[in-house]
Short mmCIF file of C-alpha atoms in Angstrom, two decimals:
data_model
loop_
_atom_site.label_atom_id
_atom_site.label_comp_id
_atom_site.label_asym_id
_atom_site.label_seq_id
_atom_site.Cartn_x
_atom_site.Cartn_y
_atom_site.Cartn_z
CA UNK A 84 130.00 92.74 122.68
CA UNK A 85 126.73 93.91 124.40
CA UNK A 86 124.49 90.83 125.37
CA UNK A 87 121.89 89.41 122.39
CA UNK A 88 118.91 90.73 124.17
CA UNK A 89 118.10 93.52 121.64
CA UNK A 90 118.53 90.95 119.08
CA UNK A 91 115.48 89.34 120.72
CA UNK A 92 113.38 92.09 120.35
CA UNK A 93 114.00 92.58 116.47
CA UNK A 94 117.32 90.94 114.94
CA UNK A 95 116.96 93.83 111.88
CA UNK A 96 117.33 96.57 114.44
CA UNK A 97 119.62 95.45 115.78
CA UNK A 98 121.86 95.12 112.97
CA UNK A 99 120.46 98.20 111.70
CA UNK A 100 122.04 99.94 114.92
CA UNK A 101 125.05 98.33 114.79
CA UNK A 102 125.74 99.60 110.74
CA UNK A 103 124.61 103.12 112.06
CA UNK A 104 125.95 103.25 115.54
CA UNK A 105 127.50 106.53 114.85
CA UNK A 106 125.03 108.59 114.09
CA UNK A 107 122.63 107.06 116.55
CA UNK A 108 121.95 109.83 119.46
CA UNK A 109 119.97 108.94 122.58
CA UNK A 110 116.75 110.12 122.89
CA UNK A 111 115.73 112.71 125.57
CA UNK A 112 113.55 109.43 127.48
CA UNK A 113 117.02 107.65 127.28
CA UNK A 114 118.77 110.22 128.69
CA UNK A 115 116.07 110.78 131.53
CA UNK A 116 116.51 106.64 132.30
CA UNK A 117 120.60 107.23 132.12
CA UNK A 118 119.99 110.11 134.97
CA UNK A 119 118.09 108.18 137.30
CA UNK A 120 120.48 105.44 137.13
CA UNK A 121 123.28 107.25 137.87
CA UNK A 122 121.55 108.90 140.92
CA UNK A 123 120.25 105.58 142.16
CA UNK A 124 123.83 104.45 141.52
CA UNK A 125 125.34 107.61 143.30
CA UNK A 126 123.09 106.86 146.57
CA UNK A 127 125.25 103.88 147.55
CA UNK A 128 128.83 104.47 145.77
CA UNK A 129 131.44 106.26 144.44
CA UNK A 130 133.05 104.66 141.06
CA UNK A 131 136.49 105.47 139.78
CA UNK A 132 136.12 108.16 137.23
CA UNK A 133 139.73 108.90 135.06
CA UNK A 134 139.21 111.21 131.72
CA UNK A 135 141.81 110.84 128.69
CA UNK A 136 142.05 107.04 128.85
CA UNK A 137 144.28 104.43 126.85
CA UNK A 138 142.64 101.34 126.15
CA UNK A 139 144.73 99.55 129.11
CA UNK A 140 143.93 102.56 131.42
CA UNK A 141 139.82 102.22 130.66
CA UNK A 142 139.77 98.68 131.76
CA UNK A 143 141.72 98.64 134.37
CA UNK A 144 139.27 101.78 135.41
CA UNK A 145 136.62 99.11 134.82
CA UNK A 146 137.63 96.40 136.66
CA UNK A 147 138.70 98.80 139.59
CA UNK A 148 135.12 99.83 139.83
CA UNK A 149 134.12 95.79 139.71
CA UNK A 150 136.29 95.44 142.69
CA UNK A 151 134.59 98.71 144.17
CA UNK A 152 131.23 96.97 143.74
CA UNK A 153 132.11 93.68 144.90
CA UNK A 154 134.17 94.86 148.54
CA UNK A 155 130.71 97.00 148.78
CA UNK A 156 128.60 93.84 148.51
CA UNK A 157 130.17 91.67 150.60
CA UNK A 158 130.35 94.25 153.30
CA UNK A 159 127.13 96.17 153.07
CA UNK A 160 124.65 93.81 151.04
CA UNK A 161 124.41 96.25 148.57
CA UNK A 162 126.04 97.55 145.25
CA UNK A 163 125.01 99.30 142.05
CA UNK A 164 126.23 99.54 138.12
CA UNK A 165 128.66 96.67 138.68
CA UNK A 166 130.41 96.35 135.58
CA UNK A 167 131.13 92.89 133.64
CA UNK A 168 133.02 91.32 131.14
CA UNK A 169 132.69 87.80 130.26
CA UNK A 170 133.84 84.95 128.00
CA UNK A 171 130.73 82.87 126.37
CA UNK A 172 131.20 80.31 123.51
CA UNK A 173 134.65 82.03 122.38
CA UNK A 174 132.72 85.43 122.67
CA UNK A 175 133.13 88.13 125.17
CA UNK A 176 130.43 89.75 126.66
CA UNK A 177 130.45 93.28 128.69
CA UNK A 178 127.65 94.63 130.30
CA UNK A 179 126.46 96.40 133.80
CA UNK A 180 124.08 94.86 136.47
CA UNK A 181 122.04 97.89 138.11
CA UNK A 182 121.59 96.08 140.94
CA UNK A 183 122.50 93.43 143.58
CA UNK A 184 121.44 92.95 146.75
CA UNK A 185 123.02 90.04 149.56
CA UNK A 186 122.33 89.37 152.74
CA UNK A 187 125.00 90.46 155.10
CA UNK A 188 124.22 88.28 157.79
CA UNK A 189 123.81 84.28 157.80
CA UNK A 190 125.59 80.94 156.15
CA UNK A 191 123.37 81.24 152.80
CA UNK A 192 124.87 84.86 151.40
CA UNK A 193 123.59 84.49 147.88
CA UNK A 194 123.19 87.96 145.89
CA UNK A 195 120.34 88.82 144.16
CA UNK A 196 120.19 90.72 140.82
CA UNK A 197 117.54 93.31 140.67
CA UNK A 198 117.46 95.78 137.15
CA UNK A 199 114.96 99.21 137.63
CA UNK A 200 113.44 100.36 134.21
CA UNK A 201 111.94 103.86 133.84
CA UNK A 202 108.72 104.73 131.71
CA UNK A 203 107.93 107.70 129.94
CA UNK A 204 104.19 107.07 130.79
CA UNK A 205 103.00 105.74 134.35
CA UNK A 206 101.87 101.99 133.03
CA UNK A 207 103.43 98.69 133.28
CA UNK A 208 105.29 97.60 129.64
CA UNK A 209 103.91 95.40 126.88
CA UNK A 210 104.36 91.69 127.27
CA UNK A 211 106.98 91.99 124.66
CA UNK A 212 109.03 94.19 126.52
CA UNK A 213 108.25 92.01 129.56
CA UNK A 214 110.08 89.57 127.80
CA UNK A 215 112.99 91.31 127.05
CA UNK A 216 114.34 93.09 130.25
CA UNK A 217 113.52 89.24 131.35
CA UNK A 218 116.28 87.78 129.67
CA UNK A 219 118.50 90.96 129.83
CA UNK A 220 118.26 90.32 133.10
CA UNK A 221 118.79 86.79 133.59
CA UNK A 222 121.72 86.89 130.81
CA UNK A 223 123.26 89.48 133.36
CA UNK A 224 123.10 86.55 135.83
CA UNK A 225 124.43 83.81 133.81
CA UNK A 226 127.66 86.60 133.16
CA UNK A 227 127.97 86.85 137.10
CA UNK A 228 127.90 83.29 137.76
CA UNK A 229 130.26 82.59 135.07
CA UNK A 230 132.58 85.44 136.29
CA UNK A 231 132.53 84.04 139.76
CA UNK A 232 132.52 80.28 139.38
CA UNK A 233 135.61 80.04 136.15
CA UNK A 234 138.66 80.97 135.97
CA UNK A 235 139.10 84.31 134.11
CA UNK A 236 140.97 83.73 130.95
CA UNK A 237 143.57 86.62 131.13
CA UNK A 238 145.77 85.75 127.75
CA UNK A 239 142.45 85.48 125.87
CA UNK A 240 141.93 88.51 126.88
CA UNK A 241 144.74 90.62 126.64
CA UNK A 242 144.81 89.13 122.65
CA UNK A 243 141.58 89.41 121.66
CA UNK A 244 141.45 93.36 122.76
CA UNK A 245 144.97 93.48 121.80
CA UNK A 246 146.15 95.01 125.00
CA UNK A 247 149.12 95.23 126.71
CA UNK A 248 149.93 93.07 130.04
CA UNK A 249 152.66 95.43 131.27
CA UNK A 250 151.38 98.55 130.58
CA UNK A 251 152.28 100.88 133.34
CA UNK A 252 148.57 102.76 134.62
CA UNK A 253 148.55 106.54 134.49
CA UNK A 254 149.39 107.60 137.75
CA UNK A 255 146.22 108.94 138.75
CA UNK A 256 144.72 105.24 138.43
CA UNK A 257 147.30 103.82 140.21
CA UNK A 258 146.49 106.65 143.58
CA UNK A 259 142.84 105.66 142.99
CA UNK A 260 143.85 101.74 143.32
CA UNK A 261 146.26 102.85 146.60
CA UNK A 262 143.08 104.68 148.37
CA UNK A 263 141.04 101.68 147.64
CA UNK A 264 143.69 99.57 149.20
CA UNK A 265 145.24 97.50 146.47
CA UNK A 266 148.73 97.95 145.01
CA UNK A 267 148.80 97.87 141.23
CA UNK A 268 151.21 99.60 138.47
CA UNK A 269 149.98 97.78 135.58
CA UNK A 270 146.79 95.96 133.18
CA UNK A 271 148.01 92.78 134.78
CA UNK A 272 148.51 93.40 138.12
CA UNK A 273 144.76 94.67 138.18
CA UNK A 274 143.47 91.68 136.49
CA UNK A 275 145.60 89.53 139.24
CA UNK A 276 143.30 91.38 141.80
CA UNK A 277 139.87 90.78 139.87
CA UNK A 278 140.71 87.02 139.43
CA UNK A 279 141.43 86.68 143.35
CA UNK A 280 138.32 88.82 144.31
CA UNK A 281 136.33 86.29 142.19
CA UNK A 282 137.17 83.40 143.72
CA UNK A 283 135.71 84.79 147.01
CA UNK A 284 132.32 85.45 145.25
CA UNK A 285 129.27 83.35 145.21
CA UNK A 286 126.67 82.38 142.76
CA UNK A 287 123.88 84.43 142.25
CA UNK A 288 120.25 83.32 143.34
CA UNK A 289 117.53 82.11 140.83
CA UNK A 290 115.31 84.70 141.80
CA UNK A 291 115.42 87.76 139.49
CA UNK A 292 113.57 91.68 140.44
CA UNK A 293 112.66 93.68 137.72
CA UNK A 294 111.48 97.09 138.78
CA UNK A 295 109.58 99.72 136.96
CA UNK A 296 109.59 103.65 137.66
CA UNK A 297 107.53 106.44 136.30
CA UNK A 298 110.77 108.97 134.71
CA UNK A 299 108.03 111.79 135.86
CA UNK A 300 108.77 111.04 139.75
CA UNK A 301 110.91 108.30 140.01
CA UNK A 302 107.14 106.63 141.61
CA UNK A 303 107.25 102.48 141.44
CA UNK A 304 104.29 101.40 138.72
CA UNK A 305 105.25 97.82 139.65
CA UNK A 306 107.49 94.75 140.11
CA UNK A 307 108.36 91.79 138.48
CA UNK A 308 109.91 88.75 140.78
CA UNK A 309 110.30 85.49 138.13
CA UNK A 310 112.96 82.62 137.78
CA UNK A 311 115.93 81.91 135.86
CA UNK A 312 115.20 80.20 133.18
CA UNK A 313 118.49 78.47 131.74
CA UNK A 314 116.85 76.65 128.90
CA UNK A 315 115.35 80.13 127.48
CA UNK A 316 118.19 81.82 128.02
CA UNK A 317 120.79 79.14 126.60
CA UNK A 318 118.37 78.81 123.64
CA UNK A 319 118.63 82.85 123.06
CA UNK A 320 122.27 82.76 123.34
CA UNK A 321 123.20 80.03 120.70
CA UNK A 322 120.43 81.85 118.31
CA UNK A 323 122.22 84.77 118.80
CA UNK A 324 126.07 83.78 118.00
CA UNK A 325 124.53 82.20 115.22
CA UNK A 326 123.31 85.64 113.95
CA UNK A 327 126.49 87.53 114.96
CA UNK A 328 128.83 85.02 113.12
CA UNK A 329 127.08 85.20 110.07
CA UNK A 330 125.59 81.64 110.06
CA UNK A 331 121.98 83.22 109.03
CA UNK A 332 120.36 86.08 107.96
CA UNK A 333 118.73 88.71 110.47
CA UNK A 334 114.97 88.02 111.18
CA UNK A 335 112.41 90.62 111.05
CA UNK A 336 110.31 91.01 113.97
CA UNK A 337 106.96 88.41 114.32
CA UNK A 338 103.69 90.11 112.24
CA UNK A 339 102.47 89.57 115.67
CA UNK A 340 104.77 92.03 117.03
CA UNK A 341 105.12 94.46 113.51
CA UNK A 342 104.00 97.40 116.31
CA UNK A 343 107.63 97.66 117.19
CA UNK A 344 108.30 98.77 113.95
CA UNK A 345 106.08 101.86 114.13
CA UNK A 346 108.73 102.80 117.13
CA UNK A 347 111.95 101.98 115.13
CA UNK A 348 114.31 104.82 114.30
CA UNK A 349 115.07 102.40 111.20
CA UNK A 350 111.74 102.07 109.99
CA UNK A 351 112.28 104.30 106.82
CA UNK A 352 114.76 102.09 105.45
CA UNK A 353 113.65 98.68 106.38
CA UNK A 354 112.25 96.07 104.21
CA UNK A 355 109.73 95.36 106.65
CA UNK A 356 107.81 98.29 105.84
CA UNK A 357 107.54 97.92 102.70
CA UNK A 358 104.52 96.53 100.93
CA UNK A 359 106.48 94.62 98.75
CA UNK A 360 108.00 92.77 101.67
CA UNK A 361 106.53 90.14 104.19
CA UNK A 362 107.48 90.20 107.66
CA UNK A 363 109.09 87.01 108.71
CA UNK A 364 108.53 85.42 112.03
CA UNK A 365 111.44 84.75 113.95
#
C-alpha cells in the first residue's frame, strides 16, 4: 500500500483510481516527471534491474537496491530512489524517497530527505499542492525512521505477501548480490542483510527539501525547506486507515478546493459534479 497522501488531496479520487487502476495510463507530463527522475537517479547510481520476476525474486531485487542506496549513503553522502517498505498500524507501506543527502564527515551524520517535483508550466504549485508533496514527503520520513529505528518484522511479512522464506533467487540475482558483496541464495537470507544494514542507520533530520523543476529544462522555479510536523502527519495517517478499512465513507474534496475536480480524470462519473450533489468538506 502506497502512502495516504493522495487521499489527502481528494479521498473520491483516490478510490476512484484504485477501482480503475487498470485502465489508468500515465499522462505524457507524468511520463516527462518519471524521465527526469530516473536521470537524476542515474547521475549517482546504478540499481539492480532483473526482468521475468517471481514475487520472491522482485523483492529481494528491491531490497538489494535498498542496500545499494544505503552502502552509497553512508559512503558518499548521497543516494537516490531508495526504495521502502514499512509496517504502520498493522499496515504496510511501500514507497521511494528521491532523495537523501548526509554528511560524510563529522559525529552528527543525520540524512536529509529532499523530493524534486517537475511542472509542466515554469510557476511554483498551488497551496494545495504545497500541502501535499508536504506530507508525502514527511510520511516518507516517518517510513525511514521507522525502518531504521524497529526491528523489521520478517514473519509478518513473509505472511501477509504470502511469500516464501526459502525460496532459492534466480541465479542472476544471486551474481548481482555476489558483485555487490553480500552472499545470499534465498528471500530470507536477503532480508537477514536488510535487517543488519538497518541497525547501522540513523534517524533522519527534521528538516525536509522540496524542490521544483520546470519539465521544459529541468531549470529550478524554487524550493521549499519546512519541518516535520508529527502531529499533521500522525493525524493524516489515522484518517487515512480509517478510510482504507472501511470505517467511513470517502470525502469529496473541500468546495474550497472543487478546482481539483476540473483536473480529475474521474470527473465524468463523480457525484461531485453533479448538480444534484453537494460537495462535502473533508
Amino acid at each position: 500500500m502506497s502512502s495516504g497522501c493522495g487521499a489527502e488531496w481528494c479521498e473520491k479520487q483516490f478510490e476512484y483510481d484504485r477501482q480503475f487502476r487498470k485502465y489508468k495510463r500515465p499522462t505524457s507530463a507524468m511520463k516527462r516527471g518519471i524521465a527526469r527522475h530516473r536521470k537524476l537517479e542515474e547521475e549517482v547510481s546504478k540499481k539492480v534491474v532483473v526482468l521475468k520476476l517471481s514475487a520472491e525474486d522482485a523483492w529481494a531485487v528491491k531490497f538489494l537496491n535498498f542496500l545499494i542506496c544505503a552502502n552509497q549513503l553512508s559512503l558518499e553522502g548521497l543516494t537516490r530512489e531508495l526504495p521502502l517498505v514499512s509496517l504502520v498500524n498493522g499496515k504496510w507501506f511501500v514507497g521511494v524517497i528521491d532523495e537523501l543527502r548526509m554528511p560524510v564527515m563529522g559525529t552528527a551524520r543525520h540524512p536529509s530527505l529532499v523530493d524534486t517535483k517537475t511542472r509542466t508550466q515554469a510557476t511554483l504549485p498551488s497551496e494545495a499542492q504545497k500541502r501535499n508533496s508536504r506530507l508525502q514527503l514527511m510520511c516518507y520520513k516517518y517510513l525511514w525512521d521507522t525502518t531504521v529505528s524497529t526491528n523489521f518484522p520478517v514473519d509478518d511479512f513473509f505472511n501477509s505477501f504470502d511469500l516464501d522464506p526459502q525460496h532459492i533467487l534466480s541465479k542472476e540475482i544471486q551474481d548481482q548480490a555476489t558483485n555487490l558483496g553480500y552472499h545470499a541464495e534465498t528471500l530470507e537470507e536477503i532480508l537477514m542483510l536488510f535487517q543488519s544494514t538497518c541497525t547501522t542507520l540513523p534517524l533522519s533530520q527534521d528538516q525536509l527539501l522540496l524542490r521544483y523543476e520546470y519539465q521544459v529544462d529541468n531549470s529550478l522555479l524554487g524550493e521549499d525547506t519546512f519541518t516535520y510536523d508529527s502531529d499533521s502527519l500522525q493525524s493524516l495517517m489515522n484518517n487515512f486507515l480509517q478510510f482504507i478499512q472501511g470505517q467511513r465513507d470517502a470525502s469529496y474534496v473541500s468546495k474550497s478546493e472543487s478546482w481539483k475536480c476540473r483536473i480529475c480524470s474521474h470527473a465524468s462519473v463523480c457525484l461531485s459534479n453533479t448538480t444534484t450533489h453537494t460537495i462535502r468538506h473533508q
